[in-house]
């Protein structure tokens, strides 16, 4: 698991560089080249997330319990985890909050009929699609949570009978993979229903939230160790 922890640290550092690229993209795009640039960087970021989940899936096959407890995460991050990572429906809360922030920042322009093209300028159709996707994701989250509960019940029974838990690890691996697949699928679908400019803003906000939680968690863990 130390190998995956090393991978995660490198991956996380690379995410910082990709977010810098997102932040320097021209917004709003005023030329076809600008539009292409936005799409290219968004695709790079999505490929970066896909690589994370690909490597994590391989790590889960080798050591499911370690992936479940996520030793690379801070105490704060662990307190927010759902089955080894962020809860997929967090993406929708982020869309709504960022949309509200952007709307308030440009409310005068919007009331005058100007289109900003940012997350504060989501169309009724986009809001409807976000809402529908959120409902679907909640159902899938609940189904995976139920599978984890079944695994936990079965694990307790096996412990009571002093049977080797390794025989039951396959189900845990399956649950972990399904949770990560839902995280990546949700991220992809949210990005797909946004314009390139909105997708850039969403990915920046998502990464900054991740950076902020991890940074605060690292500081808190350091203070705790020094007490």
Protein backbone atom coordinates (compact mmCIF):
# COMPACT_ATOMS: atom_id res chain seq x y z
CA UNK A 1 0.00 0.00 0.00
CA UNK A 2 2.99 2.29 0.41
CA UNK A 3 3.33 2.17 -3.39
CA UNK A 4 -0.20 3.53 -3.85
CA UNK A 5 0.44 6.20 -1.23
CA UNK A 6 3.46 7.31 -3.22
CA UNK A 7 1.37 7.27 -6.39
CA UNK A 8 -1.30 9.38 -4.70
CA UNK A 9 1.20 12.01 -3.57
CA UNK A 10 2.56 12.32 -7.11
CA UNK A 11 -0.94 12.30 -8.58
CA UNK A 12 -2.08 15.00 -6.16
CA UNK A 13 0.88 17.21 -7.06
CA UNK A 14 0.11 16.77 -10.76
CA UNK A 15 -3.49 17.81 -10.05
CA UNK A 16 -2.15 21.14 -8.78
CA UNK A 17 -0.40 21.71 -12.11
CA UNK A 18 -3.53 20.79 -14.08
CA UNK A 19 -5.66 23.17 -12.02
CA UNK A 20 -3.17 25.92 -12.81
CA UNK A 21 -3.72 25.15 -16.49
CA UNK A 22 -7.49 25.32 -15.95
CA UNK A 23 -7.13 28.66 -14.17
CA UNK A 24 -5.14 30.20 -17.03
CA UNK A 25 -7.59 29.16 -19.74
CA UNK A 26 -9.34 32.08 -21.50
CA UNK A 27 -12.80 32.61 -20.02
CA UNK A 28 -15.16 33.16 -21.64
CA UNK A 29 -13.75 31.64 -24.83
CA UNK A 30 -13.88 34.25 -27.56
CA UNK A 31 -12.40 32.27 -30.46
CA UNK A 32 -12.58 28.68 -31.75
CA UNK A 33 -8.99 28.21 -30.54
CA UNK A 34 -10.00 29.28 -27.05
CA UNK A 35 -12.90 26.84 -27.13
CA UNK A 36 -10.58 24.04 -28.23
CA UNK A 37 -8.12 24.95 -25.47
CA UNK A 38 -10.83 24.68 -22.82
CA UNK A 39 -11.92 21.27 -24.10
CA UNK A 40 -8.34 20.02 -24.26
CA UNK A 41 -7.53 20.94 -20.66
CA UNK A 42 -10.85 19.55 -19.37
CA UNK A 43 -10.06 16.26 -21.12
CA UNK A 44 -6.60 16.20 -19.53
CA UNK A 45 -8.09 16.65 -16.06
CA UNK A 46 -10.70 13.95 -16.63
CA UNK A 47 -8.01 11.56 -17.86
CA UNK A 48 -6.04 12.35 -14.70
CA UNK A 49 -9.00 11.35 -12.51
CA UNK A 50 -9.57 8.21 -14.58
CA UNK A 51 -5.94 7.19 -14.06
CA UNK A 52 -6.33 7.64 -10.30
CA UNK A 53 -9.28 5.28 -10.17
CA UNK A 54 -7.60 2.77 -12.47
CA UNK A 55 -4.56 2.49 -10.20
CA UNK A 56 -6.74 2.50 -7.09
CA UNK A 57 -8.75 -0.41 -8.48
CA UNK A 58 -5.57 -2.45 -8.88
CA UNK A 59 -4.55 -1.55 -5.32
CA UNK A 60 -7.95 -2.71 -4.03
CA UNK A 61 -7.45 -6.11 -5.66
CA UNK A 62 -4.15 -6.47 -3.80
CA UNK A 63 -5.26 -5.12 -0.42
CA UNK A 64 -8.94 -4.18 -0.12
CA UNK A 65 -8.86 -3.36 3.59
CA UNK A 66 -6.01 -0.89 3.23
CA UNK A 67 -7.78 0.87 0.36
CA UNK A 68 -10.95 1.00 2.44
CA UNK A 69 -9.22 2.71 5.38
CA UNK A 70 -7.18 4.96 3.01
CA UNK A 71 -3.91 5.41 4.94
CA UNK A 72 -2.87 8.20 2.53
CA UNK A 73 -5.77 10.38 3.74
CA UNK A 74 -5.78 12.80 6.67
CA UNK A 75 -8.04 12.32 9.68
CA UNK A 76 -10.32 15.08 8.41
CA UNK A 77 -10.57 13.49 4.98
CA UNK A 78 -11.38 10.12 6.53
CA UNK A 79 -14.21 11.68 8.54
CA UNK A 80 -15.78 12.82 5.26
CA UNK A 81 -15.25 9.58 3.34
CA UNK A 82 -17.95 7.35 1.93
CA UNK A 83 -16.56 3.89 1.08
CA UNK A 84 -12.97 4.96 0.54
CA UNK A 85 -13.50 8.38 -1.02
CA UNK A 86 -15.74 11.39 -1.52
CA UNK A 87 -19.49 10.90 -1.74
CA UNK A 88 -20.58 11.20 -5.42
CA UNK A 89 -23.54 13.46 -4.62
CA UNK A 90 -21.04 16.04 -3.32
CA UNK A 91 -20.62 17.02 -6.98
CA UNK A 92 -24.19 18.31 -7.15
CA UNK A 93 -23.90 20.37 -3.98
CA UNK A 94 -20.80 21.91 -5.52
CA UNK A 95 -22.62 22.75 -8.75
CA UNK A 96 -25.46 24.41 -6.86
CA UNK A 97 -23.20 26.39 -4.53
CA UNK A 98 -20.88 27.55 -7.33
CA UNK A 99 -23.88 28.49 -9.47
CA UNK A 100 -25.24 30.60 -6.63
CA UNK A 101 -21.88 32.32 -6.05
CA UNK A 102 -21.42 33.15 -9.74
CA UNK A 103 -25.03 34.31 -10.07
CA UNK A 104 -24.72 36.71 -7.14
CA UNK A 105 -21.42 38.06 -8.48
CA UNK A 106 -22.97 38.92 -11.86
CA UNK A 107 -26.59 39.54 -10.89
CA UNK A 108 -26.63 43.08 -12.31
CA UNK A 109 -25.38 41.87 -15.72
CA UNK A 110 -27.81 38.95 -15.72
CA UNK A 111 -30.77 41.20 -14.87
CA UNK A 112 -29.76 43.41 -17.78
CA UNK A 113 -29.97 40.42 -20.08
CA UNK A 114 -26.26 39.79 -20.53
CA UNK A 115 -25.18 36.14 -20.74
CA UNK A 116 -22.10 35.46 -18.63
CA UNK A 117 -21.67 31.85 -19.79
CA UNK A 118 -20.37 30.78 -16.37
CA UNK A 119 -21.88 28.50 -13.72
CA UNK A 120 -24.18 31.32 -12.67
CA UNK A 121 -25.72 31.16 -16.14
CA UNK A 122 -27.01 27.57 -16.10
CA UNK A 123 -30.08 27.10 -18.28
CA UNK A 124 -33.36 25.58 -17.01
CA UNK A 125 -32.52 22.50 -19.09
CA UNK A 126 -29.14 22.16 -17.38
CA UNK A 127 -30.70 22.51 -13.92
CA UNK A 128 -33.24 19.83 -14.81
CA UNK A 129 -30.53 17.46 -16.04
CA UNK A 130 -28.45 18.09 -12.91
CA UNK A 131 -31.48 17.33 -10.74
CA UNK A 132 -32.29 14.13 -12.64
CA UNK A 133 -28.69 12.97 -12.44
CA UNK A 134 -28.62 13.71 -8.72
CA UNK A 135 -31.68 11.51 -8.14
CA UNK A 136 -30.11 8.67 -10.12
CA UNK A 137 -26.84 8.99 -8.21
CA UNK A 138 -28.58 8.96 -4.83
CA UNK A 139 -30.24 5.66 -5.77
CA UNK A 140 -26.91 4.16 -6.81
CA UNK A 141 -25.20 5.41 -3.65
CA UNK A 142 -27.89 3.78 -1.53
CA UNK A 143 -27.59 0.48 -3.40
CA UNK A 144 -23.81 0.39 -2.88
CA UNK A 145 -24.23 1.32 0.78
CA UNK A 146 -26.61 -1.62 1.16
CA UNK A 147 -23.98 -3.92 -0.38
CA UNK A 148 -21.40 -2.68 2.13
CA UNK A 149 -23.84 -3.34 4.98
CA UNK A 150 -24.32 -6.89 3.72
CA UNK A 151 -20.54 -7.38 3.62
CA UNK A 152 -20.20 -6.04 7.17
CA UNK A 153 -22.95 -8.36 8.43
CA UNK A 154 -21.32 -11.33 6.72
CA UNK A 155 -17.90 -10.36 8.09
CA UNK A 156 -19.29 -10.27 11.63
CA UNK A 157 -20.77 -13.72 11.17
CA UNK A 158 -17.46 -15.07 9.88
CA UNK A 159 -15.58 -13.56 12.82
CA UNK A 160 -17.99 -15.19 15.21
CA UNK A 161 -17.25 -18.54 13.59
CA UNK A 162 -13.50 -17.87 13.53
CA UNK A 163 -13.40 -18.33 9.76
CA UNK A 164 -10.69 -16.68 7.67
CA UNK A 165 -12.06 -13.34 6.44
CA UNK A 166 -9.91 -13.54 3.31
CA UNK A 167 -12.58 -15.74 1.75
CA UNK A 168 -14.99 -12.80 1.94
CA UNK A 169 -12.68 -10.11 0.54
CA UNK A 170 -14.03 -10.44 -2.99
CA UNK A 171 -17.28 -8.72 -2.04
CA UNK A 172 -15.44 -5.82 -0.40
CA UNK A 173 -13.30 -5.37 -3.51
CA UNK A 174 -16.49 -5.27 -5.59
CA UNK A 175 -18.07 -2.66 -3.32
CA UNK A 176 -14.96 -0.46 -3.42
CA UNK A 177 -14.80 -0.64 -7.20
CA UNK A 178 -18.49 0.18 -7.58
CA UNK A 179 -18.10 3.20 -5.30
CA UNK A 180 -15.14 4.50 -7.30
CA UNK A 181 -16.88 3.79 -10.61
CA UNK A 182 -19.85 5.84 -9.43
CA UNK A 183 -17.56 8.69 -8.38
CA UNK A 184 -15.89 8.81 -11.79
CA UNK A 185 -19.17 8.33 -13.69
CA UNK A 186 -20.80 11.16 -11.76
CA UNK A 187 -17.87 13.47 -12.43
CA UNK A 188 -17.97 12.66 -16.13
CA UNK A 189 -21.72 13.15 -16.46
CA UNK A 190 -21.66 16.49 -14.63
CA UNK A 191 -18.87 17.72 -16.90
CA UNK A 192 -20.74 16.49 -19.99
CA UNK A 193 -23.87 18.50 -19.20
CA UNK A 194 -21.88 21.72 -18.70
CA UNK A 195 -20.38 23.99 -21.34
CA UNK A 196 -16.55 23.93 -21.59
CA UNK A 197 -16.32 27.19 -19.62
CA UNK A 198 -18.65 25.88 -16.92
CA UNK A 199 -16.77 22.58 -16.81
CA UNK A 200 -13.49 24.43 -16.22
CA UNK A 201 -15.07 26.40 -13.35
CA UNK A 202 -16.58 23.26 -11.84
CA UNK A 203 -13.31 21.29 -12.00
CA UNK A 204 -11.39 24.19 -10.45
CA UNK A 205 -13.91 24.42 -7.60
CA UNK A 206 -13.84 20.64 -7.05
CA UNK A 207 -10.04 20.56 -6.91
CA UNK A 208 -9.82 23.61 -4.65
CA UNK A 209 -12.25 21.95 -2.25
CA UNK A 210 -10.03 18.86 -2.28
CA UNK A 211 -6.90 20.97 -1.75
CA UNK A 212 -8.51 22.89 1.08
CA UNK A 213 -9.77 19.85 2.97
CA UNK A 214 -6.45 18.04 2.62
CA UNK A 215 -4.40 21.09 3.61
CA UNK A 216 -6.51 21.72 6.70
CA UNK A 217 -6.39 18.03 7.56
CA UNK A 218 -2.59 17.91 7.30
CA UNK A 219 -2.26 20.92 9.60
CA UNK A 220 -4.62 19.40 12.16
CA UNK A 221 -2.79 16.06 12.10
CA UNK A 222 0.57 17.79 12.60
CA UNK A 223 -0.76 19.73 15.58
CA UNK A 224 -2.21 16.57 17.08
CA UNK A 225 1.12 14.76 16.80
CA UNK A 226 2.96 17.67 18.46
CA UNK A 227 0.63 17.81 21.47
